């Protein structure tokens, strides 16, 4: 019997390839540059399954171009690249990779928080410039991190991981979320549920962990930035469009907030020019989940979702299993 045909828009990692190669007839996109839209539409046309990244849109056009497609598995927990209702109406299962990247991403959010709060990159740049004259009492003074108030927007898997790390820094933790966490979670993490307004007004560090949805697009707006303390920092490891970058650049220019550390951007790979030249901004290239182990686990998870479907089982990380009435 012939094996199902699968397009993977990256060579992935050996552990995931081993699973895919054993079960499917594979077509991997291997050139160093990302697959173009035209190439993607052409290659997916005769495929039964797609393993894609957050940079590829699975939308009505792609679904129409791939009449045999049964599953689209994105190697990411965020799935704003997938039109899930459109997948459902085409009877395509959409899957993502929740859970395996929580601690790695929370670590990175924390790295950004510490780096911006304690002026790490300014210190590094000063030494490399050859102009550091040696220690002095008042160089690169910053605020403290320990004991301050941390505001977490989106208290899901990753947001809670960030809160867990804050316990070691003796911080006051506020969170806001569309759904309130169970009491035992709040107690264990010493986290207080507050409305968004209070979080914006009282936090010294605000870290974003909501998914990108119509309701969260530009959640960090001019209006909300103006509620923040002038000494506060913004950290974003969620999705770029959650922050209005132009409003953020203006807020930094006006001294409305003290700084920002960003791993994700509105129009990746572009970054708003008003952010690039600033010393009070740290920019990283969407690497919050980028550890070898975690990225491997994500790819393996995507591969296992495909295997489950073609074995007649419910893919464990299906986003529309109920809508498709999968057993
Ligand atoms: N930078 C990176 O590399 C990277 C890595 C991992 C995840 N992410 C992003 O982080 C996001 C969060 O991941 P997660 O696994 O913690 O997701 P999650 O689903 O566990 O948590 C998201 C939380 O946001 C809340 N939420 C949803 N809509 C909301 C709204 N309108 N207002 C307030 N709260 C709302 C949900 O109730 C949930 O508690 C992902 O969607 C992804 O976009 C980025």
CSV table of C-alpha atoms and ligand atoms in Angstrom, one decimal:
chain,number,residue,atom,x,y,z
A,1,UNK,CA,0.0,0.0,0.0
A,2,UNK,CA,1.4,3.4,-0.9
A,3,UNK,CA,2.2,5.7,2.0
A,4,UNK,CA,0.5,9.1,2.5
A,5,UNK,CA,2.3,12.0,0.9
A,6,UNK,CA,3.6,14.7,3.3
A,7,UNK,CA,5.1,18.1,2.7
A,8,UNK,CA,7.3,19.4,5.5
A,9,UNK,CA,8.3,23.0,4.9
A,10,UNK,CA,11.6,22.5,6.8
A,11,UNK,CA,13.9,19.4,7.1
A,12,UNK,CA,12.9,19.5,10.8
A,13,UNK,CA,15.2,17.5,13.2
A,14,UNK,CA,16.5,13.9,13.0
A,15,UNK,CA,14.1,12.6,15.7
A,16,UNK,CA,11.1,13.9,13.8
A,17,UNK,CA,12.4,12.9,10.4
A,18,UNK,CA,12.8,9.3,11.7
A,19,UNK,CA,9.1,9.1,12.5
A,20,UNK,CA,8.0,10.8,9.3
A,21,UNK,CA,10.3,8.9,7.0
A,22,UNK,CA,9.1,5.6,8.4
A,23,UNK,CA,5.4,6.3,7.9
A,24,UNK,CA,5.1,8.7,5.0
A,25,UNK,CA,6.4,9.5,1.5
A,26,UNK,CA,8.2,12.7,2.5
A,27,UNK,CA,8.9,15.9,0.6
A,28,UNK,CA,11.1,18.2,2.7
A,29,UNK,CA,11.7,21.8,1.7
A,30,UNK,CA,15.5,22.1,2.3
A,31,UNK,CA,16.8,25.4,0.8
A,32,UNK,CA,18.1,27.9,3.3
A,33,UNK,CA,15.5,30.5,2.5
A,34,UNK,CA,11.9,30.0,3.6
A,35,UNK,CA,9.5,28.4,1.1
A,36,UNK,CA,7.8,30.9,-1.1
A,37,UNK,CA,4.0,31.1,-1.1
A,38,UNK,CA,3.9,30.0,-4.8
A,39,UNK,CA,6.2,27.0,-4.1
A,40,UNK,CA,4.1,26.0,-1.1
A,41,UNK,CA,0.9,26.1,-3.0
A,42,UNK,CA,2.4,24.0,-5.8
A,43,UNK,CA,4.1,21.4,-3.6
A,44,UNK,CA,1.1,20.9,-1.3
A,45,UNK,CA,-1.3,20.3,-4.2
A,46,UNK,CA,-0.9,16.5,-4.2
A,47,UNK,CA,-0.2,16.0,-0.5
A,48,UNK,CA,-2.2,14.2,2.2
A,49,UNK,CA,-0.6,16.1,5.0
A,50,UNK,CA,1.4,19.3,5.7
A,51,UNK,CA,3.9,20.0,8.5
A,52,UNK,CA,4.4,23.7,8.5
A,53,UNK,CA,5.9,26.5,10.6
A,54,UNK,CA,4.3,29.7,11.9
A,55,UNK,CA,5.7,31.5,8.8
A,56,UNK,CA,3.3,29.6,6.5
A,57,UNK,CA,-0.3,30.6,6.3
A,58,UNK,CA,-2.8,27.7,6.1
A,59,UNK,CA,-5.8,29.6,4.7
A,60,UNK,CA,-8.7,29.1,2.3
A,61,UNK,CA,-6.4,29.6,-0.7
A,62,UNK,CA,-4.0,26.9,0.5
A,63,UNK,CA,-6.9,24.5,1.4
A,64,UNK,CA,-8.4,25.0,-2.0
A,65,UNK,CA,-5.1,24.2,-3.6
A,66,UNK,CA,-4.7,21.0,-1.7
A,67,UNK,CA,-7.8,18.9,-2.2
A,68,UNK,CA,-6.3,15.7,-0.7
A,69,UNK,CA,-5.1,17.4,2.5
A,70,UNK,CA,-6.3,15.7,5.7
A,71,UNK,CA,-4.1,17.4,8.3
A,72,UNK,CA,-2.0,20.6,8.7
A,73,UNK,CA,0.4,20.4,11.7
A,74,UNK,CA,2.1,23.6,12.7
A,75,UNK,CA,5.4,23.3,14.6
A,76,UNK,CA,4.4,26.0,17.1
A,77,UNK,CA,2.0,26.4,19.9
A,78,UNK,CA,0.6,29.7,18.5
A,79,UNK,CA,-1.7,29.0,15.6
A,80,UNK,CA,-2.6,32.4,14.3
A,81,UNK,CA,-1.1,31.2,11.0
A,82,UNK,CA,-3.9,28.7,10.6
A,83,UNK,CA,-7.5,29.5,9.7
A,84,UNK,CA,-9.0,26.7,11.9
A,85,UNK,CA,-12.6,27.2,10.9
A,86,UNK,CA,-11.6,27.0,7.2
A,87,UNK,CA,-9.7,23.8,8.0
A,88,UNK,CA,-12.8,22.4,9.6
A,89,UNK,CA,-15.0,23.2,6.6
A,90,UNK,CA,-12.4,21.5,4.4
A,91,UNK,CA,-12.4,18.5,6.8
A,92,UNK,CA,-8.7,19.1,7.5
A,93,UNK,CA,-7.4,18.5,11.0
A,94,UNK,CA,-5.3,21.4,12.4
A,95,UNK,CA,-2.7,20.6,15.1
A,96,UNK,CA,-0.2,22.6,17.2
A,97,UNK,CA,2.4,21.9,19.8
A,98,UNK,CA,1.2,22.9,23.3
A,99,UNK,CA,3.0,22.2,26.5
A,100,UNK,CA,6.5,21.2,25.3
A,101,UNK,CA,7.8,24.7,25.1
A,102,UNK,CA,6.4,26.3,28.2
A,103,UNK,CA,9.6,26.3,30.4
A,104,UNK,CA,11.9,27.2,27.6
A,105,UNK,CA,9.8,30.2,26.6
A,106,UNK,CA,9.3,31.3,30.2
A,107,UNK,CA,13.1,31.1,30.7
A,108,UNK,CA,13.6,33.3,27.7
A,109,UNK,CA,10.9,35.9,28.8
A,110,UNK,CA,12.8,35.9,32.1
A,111,UNK,CA,16.1,36.4,30.3
A,112,UNK,CA,14.7,39.4,28.5
A,113,UNK,CA,13.2,40.8,31.7
A,114,UNK,CA,16.5,40.6,33.5
A,115,UNK,CA,18.5,42.0,30.6
A,116,UNK,CA,16.3,45.0,30.0
A,117,UNK,CA,15.8,45.7,33.7
A,118,UNK,CA,19.5,45.5,34.6
A,119,UNK,CA,20.8,47.2,31.4
A,120,UNK,CA,22.8,44.1,30.4
A,121,UNK,CA,23.3,45.0,26.7
A,122,UNK,CA,24.3,48.6,27.4
A,123,UNK,CA,27.0,47.2,29.7
A,124,UNK,CA,28.2,44.7,27.1
A,125,UNK,CA,28.2,47.4,24.3
A,126,UNK,CA,30.2,49.8,26.6
A,127,UNK,CA,33.0,47.3,27.2
A,128,UNK,CA,33.2,46.3,23.5
A,129,UNK,CA,33.4,50.0,22.5
A,130,UNK,CA,36.7,50.2,24.4
A,131,UNK,CA,35.6,53.3,26.3
A,132,UNK,CA,34.7,51.8,29.7
A,133,UNK,CA,37.1,53.6,32.1
A,134,UNK,CA,36.7,50.9,34.9
A,135,UNK,CA,34.4,50.6,37.8
A,136,UNK,CA,32.7,53.6,39.3
A,137,UNK,CA,29.9,54.0,41.8
A,138,UNK,CA,27.2,55.4,39.6
A,139,UNK,CA,27.6,53.6,36.3
A,140,UNK,CA,24.6,52.2,34.5
A,141,UNK,CA,22.4,52.4,37.5
A,142,UNK,CA,19.0,50.6,37.1
A,143,UNK,CA,16.0,49.7,39.1
A,144,UNK,CA,15.8,46.4,41.0
A,145,UNK,CA,14.0,43.3,39.7
A,146,UNK,CA,13.6,41.4,43.0
A,147,UNK,CA,10.7,42.7,45.1
A,148,UNK,CA,9.0,44.6,42.3
A,149,UNK,CA,5.6,44.0,40.7
A,150,UNK,CA,5.4,41.7,37.8
A,151,UNK,CA,2.2,42.0,35.5
A,152,UNK,CA,1.5,38.9,33.4
A,153,UNK,CA,-1.0,39.4,30.5
A,154,UNK,CA,-2.2,35.9,29.7
A,155,UNK,CA,-1.9,33.4,32.5
A,156,UNK,CA,-1.9,30.2,30.5
A,157,UNK,CA,0.9,27.6,30.3
A,158,UNK,CA,3.7,30.0,29.6
A,159,UNK,CA,2.4,32.9,31.7
A,160,UNK,CA,2.3,30.6,34.7
A,161,UNK,CA,5.8,29.4,34.0
A,162,UNK,CA,6.9,33.0,34.2
A,163,UNK,CA,5.1,33.4,37.5
A,164,UNK,CA,6.8,30.3,38.9
A,165,UNK,CA,10.1,31.8,38.2
A,166,UNK,CA,9.1,35.1,39.9
A,167,UNK,CA,8.8,33.2,43.2
A,168,UNK,CA,12.5,33.2,43.5
A,169,UNK,CA,12.7,36.9,43.1
A,170,UNK,CA,10.2,37.6,45.8
A,171,UNK,CA,8.0,39.6,43.5
A,172,UNK,CA,4.4,40.7,43.7
A,173,UNK,CA,2.7,39.0,40.8
A,174,UNK,CA,-0.4,40.3,39.2
A,175,UNK,CA,-2.1,38.7,36.2
A,176,UNK,CA,-5.0,39.3,33.9
A,177,UNK,CA,-6.6,36.7,31.7
A,178,UNK,CA,-9.9,36.1,30.0
A,179,UNK,CA,-10.3,33.1,32.3
A,180,UNK,CA,-9.5,33.2,36.0
A,181,UNK,CA,-7.0,30.5,37.2
A,182,UNK,CA,-8.1,28.0,39.8
A,183,UNK,CA,-7.5,29.2,43.5
A,184,UNK,CA,-4.8,26.6,44.1
A,185,UNK,CA,-2.8,27.8,41.1
A,186,UNK,CA,-3.1,31.4,42.3
A,187,UNK,CA,-2.0,30.4,45.8
A,188,UNK,CA,0.9,28.2,44.6
A,189,UNK,CA,2.2,31.0,42.4
A,190,UNK,CA,1.4,33.8,44.8
A,191,UNK,CA,-0.4,35.5,41.8
A,192,UNK,CA,-3.3,37.9,42.1
A,193,UNK,CA,-6.0,38.2,39.5
A,194,UNK,CA,-6.6,41.8,38.6
A,195,UNK,CA,-8.3,43.8,35.8
A,196,UNK,CA,-6.1,44.9,33.0
A,197,UNK,CA,-6.3,48.5,34.0
A,198,UNK,CA,-4.8,47.8,37.4
A,199,UNK,CA,-2.1,45.6,35.9
A,200,UNK,CA,-1.1,48.4,33.5
A,201,UNK,CA,-1.0,51.0,36.3
A,202,UNK,CA,0.8,49.0,39.0
A,203,UNK,CA,3.3,46.8,37.3
A,204,UNK,CA,7.1,47.4,37.1
A,205,UNK,CA,7.4,44.7,34.4
A,206,UNK,CA,4.7,43.6,32.1
A,207,UNK,CA,5.2,40.4,30.2
A,208,UNK,CA,2.8,39.3,27.4
A,209,UNK,CA,1.6,35.7,27.0
A,210,UNK,CA,-1.7,35.9,25.3
A,211,UNK,CA,-2.3,34.3,21.8
A,212,UNK,CA,-2.7,36.6,18.8
A,213,UNK,CA,-6.5,36.9,18.3
A,214,UNK,CA,-8.6,39.8,16.9
A,215,UNK,CA,-9.2,40.8,20.6
A,216,UNK,CA,-5.5,40.8,21.5
A,217,UNK,CA,-4.2,42.6,18.4
A,218,UNK,CA,-2.7,45.9,19.5
A,219,UNK,CA,-3.6,45.1,23.1
A,220,UNK,CA,-0.5,47.2,23.9
A,221,UNK,CA,-1.9,50.4,22.4
A,222,UNK,CA,-1.1,54.1,23.0
A,223,UNK,CA,-3.9,54.3,25.5
A,224,UNK,CA,-2.7,51.3,27.5
A,225,UNK,CA,1.0,52.4,27.3
A,226,UNK,CA,0.0,55.7,28.9
A,227,UNK,CA,-1.4,53.9,31.9
A,228,UNK,CA,2.0,52.3,32.6
A,229,UNK,CA,4.5,53.7,35.1
A,230,UNK,CA,7.2,55.8,33.6
A,231,UNK,CA,9.7,53.4,35.1
A,232,UNK,CA,8.0,50.2,33.8
A,233,UNK,CA,9.3,47.8,31.2
A,234,UNK,CA,7.4,45.8,28.6
A,235,UNK,CA,8.5,42.3,27.6
A,236,UNK,CA,6.9,40.5,24.6
A,237,UNK,CA,7.5,36.9,23.7
A,238,UNK,CA,3.9,36.2,22.4
A,239,UNK,CA,3.2,37.5,18.9
A,240,UNK,CA,4.3,40.8,17.4
A,241,UNK,CA,0.9,42.3,16.5
A,242,UNK,CA,-0.2,42.2,20.1
A,243,UNK,CA,1.9,45.3,20.4
A,244,UNK,CA,1.3,48.5,18.4
A,245,UNK,CA,5.0,49.0,17.5
A,246,UNK,CA,4.5,52.6,16.3
A,247,UNK,CA,2.8,53.4,19.6
A,248,UNK,CA,5.5,51.7,21.6
A,249,UNK,CA,8.3,53.6,19.7
A,250,UNK,CA,6.5,56.9,20.4
A,251,UNK,CA,6.0,56.0,24.1
A,252,UNK,CA,9.7,55.2,24.5
A,253,UNK,CA,10.6,58.4,22.7
A,254,UNK,CA,8.4,60.4,25.0
A,255,UNK,CA,9.6,58.6,28.2
A,256,UNK,CA,6.1,57.2,28.8
A,257,UNK,CA,7.7,53.9,29.8
A,258,UNK,CA,11.4,53.0,30.6
A,259,UNK,CA,12.1,50.3,28.0
A,260,UNK,CA,11.0,47.2,26.1
A,261,UNK,CA,12.4,43.8,25.3
A,262,UNK,CA,10.9,42.2,22.3
A,263,UNK,CA,11.3,38.7,20.7
A,264,UNK,CA,8.4,39.1,18.2
A,265,UNK,CA,7.5,41.8,15.8
A,266,UNK,CA,4.4,43.1,13.9
A,267,UNK,CA,5.9,42.5,10.4
A,268,UNK,CA,8.7,40.0,10.9
A,269,UNK,CA,11.4,40.1,9.8
A,270,UNK,CA,11.0,43.9,9.8
A,271,UNK,CA,11.2,45.9,13.0
A,272,UNK,CA,9.8,49.4,13.4
A,273,UNK,CA,12.8,51.8,12.8
A,274,UNK,CA,11.8,53.8,15.9
A,275,UNK,CA,12.8,50.8,18.0
A,276,UNK,CA,16.0,49.7,16.3
A,277,UNK,CA,18.2,52.6,17.3
A,278,UNK,CA,17.2,52.7,21.0
A,279,UNK,CA,19.4,51.7,23.9
A,280,UNK,CA,16.3,51.1,26.0
A,281,UNK,CA,15.1,48.4,23.7
A,282,UNK,CA,16.3,44.8,23.4
A,283,UNK,CA,15.5,42.9,20.2
A,284,UNK,CA,15.8,39.2,19.7
A,285,UNK,CA,14.8,37.2,16.5
A,286,UNK,CA,11.8,35.2,17.7
A,287,UNK,CA,13.9,32.6,19.6
A,288,UNK,CA,12.0,32.2,22.9
A,289,UNK,CA,11.4,28.5,22.3
A,290,UNK,CA,14.7,27.9,20.5
A,291,UNK,CA,16.5,25.3,22.6
A,292,UNK,CA,17.6,22.1,20.8
A,293,UNK,CA,15.5,19.9,23.0
A,294,UNK,CA,12.3,22.0,22.8
A,295,UNK,CA,12.4,22.6,19.1
A,296,UNK,CA,13.0,18.8,18.6
A,297,UNK,CA,10.1,18.0,20.9
A,298,UNK,CA,7.9,20.4,18.9
A,299,UNK,CA,8.7,18.7,15.6
A,300,UNK,CA,8.3,15.3,17.0
A,301,UNK,CA,4.9,16.3,18.4
A,302,UNK,CA,3.8,17.5,14.9
A,303,UNK,CA,5.0,14.2,13.4
A,304,UNK,CA,3.1,12.1,16.0
A,305,UNK,CA,-0.1,14.0,15.2
A,306,UNK,CA,0.2,12.9,11.6
A,307,UNK,CA,0.9,9.3,12.6
A,308,UNK,CA,-2.1,9.2,14.8
A,309,UNK,CA,-4.4,10.5,12.1
A,310,UNK,CA,-3.3,8.1,9.5
A,311,UNK,CA,-3.6,5.2,12.0
A,312,UNK,CA,-7.2,6.2,12.4
A,313,UNK,CA,-6.8,7.8,15.8
A,314,UNK,CA,-7.6,11.2,17.1
A,315,UNK,CA,-4.4,13.4,16.8
A,316,UNK,CA,-3.5,14.3,20.4
A,317,UNK,CA,-3.1,18.0,19.7
A,318,UNK,CA,-5.9,18.6,17.3
A,319,UNK,CA,-7.5,22.1,17.5
A,320,UNK,CA,-10.7,21.1,15.7
A,321,UNK,CA,-11.2,17.5,16.7
A,322,UNK,CA,-14.6,18.2,18.2
A,323,UNK,CA,-15.7,20.3,15.3
A,324,UNK,CA,-14.7,17.4,13.0
A,325,UNK,CA,-16.3,14.9,15.4
A,326,UNK,CA,-13.1,12.9,15.6
A,327,UNK,CA,-13.2,9.9,17.9
B,1,LIG,N1,8.2,33.8,21.0
B,1,LIG,C1,8.1,32.5,20.9
B,1,LIG,O1,8.9,31.8,20.4
B,1,LIG,C2,6.8,31.9,21.5
B,1,LIG,C3,7.0,30.6,22.0
B,1,LIG,C4,5.8,30.0,22.5
B,1,LIG,C5,4.6,30.6,22.5
B,1,LIG,N2,4.5,31.9,22.0
B,1,LIG,C6,3.2,32.6,22.0
B,1,LIG,O2,2.7,32.5,23.3
B,1,LIG,C7,1.3,32.3,23.3
B,1,LIG,C8,0.9,31.7,24.6
B,1,LIG,O3,1.2,30.4,24.7
B,1,LIG,P1,0.6,29.4,25.8
B,1,LIG,O4,1.1,28.0,25.5
B,1,LIG,O5,0.9,30.0,27.2
B,1,LIG,O6,-0.9,29.5,25.5
B,1,LIG,P2,-2.1,29.2,26.5
B,1,LIG,O7,-3.3,29.0,25.6
B,1,LIG,O8,-1.7,28.2,27.5
B,1,LIG,O9,-2.3,30.6,27.3
B,1,LIG,C9,-2.8,31.8,26.8
B,1,LIG,C10,-3.7,32.5,27.8
B,1,LIG,O10,-4.2,33.7,27.3
B,1,LIG,C11,-5.5,33.8,27.7
B,1,LIG,N3,-6.3,34.7,26.8
B,1,LIG,C12,-6.7,34.4,25.5
B,1,LIG,N4,-7.4,35.4,25.0
B,1,LIG,C13,-7.3,36.4,25.9
B,1,LIG,C14,-7.8,37.7,25.9
B,1,LIG,N5,-8.5,38.2,24.9
B,1,LIG,N6,-7.5,38.5,27.0
B,1,LIG,C15,-6.9,38.0,28.1
B,1,LIG,N7,-6.4,36.7,28.1
B,1,LIG,C16,-6.6,35.9,27.0
B,1,LIG,C17,-6.1,32.4,27.8
B,1,LIG,O11,-7.2,32.3,28.6
B,1,LIG,C18,-4.9,31.6,28.3
B,1,LIG,O12,-4.9,31.6,29.7
B,1,LIG,C19,1.1,31.5,22.1
B,1,LIG,O13,-0.2,31.6,21.6
B,1,LIG,C20,2.2,32.0,21.1
B,1,LIG,O14,1.6,32.9,20.3
B,1,LIG,C21,5.6,32.5,21.5
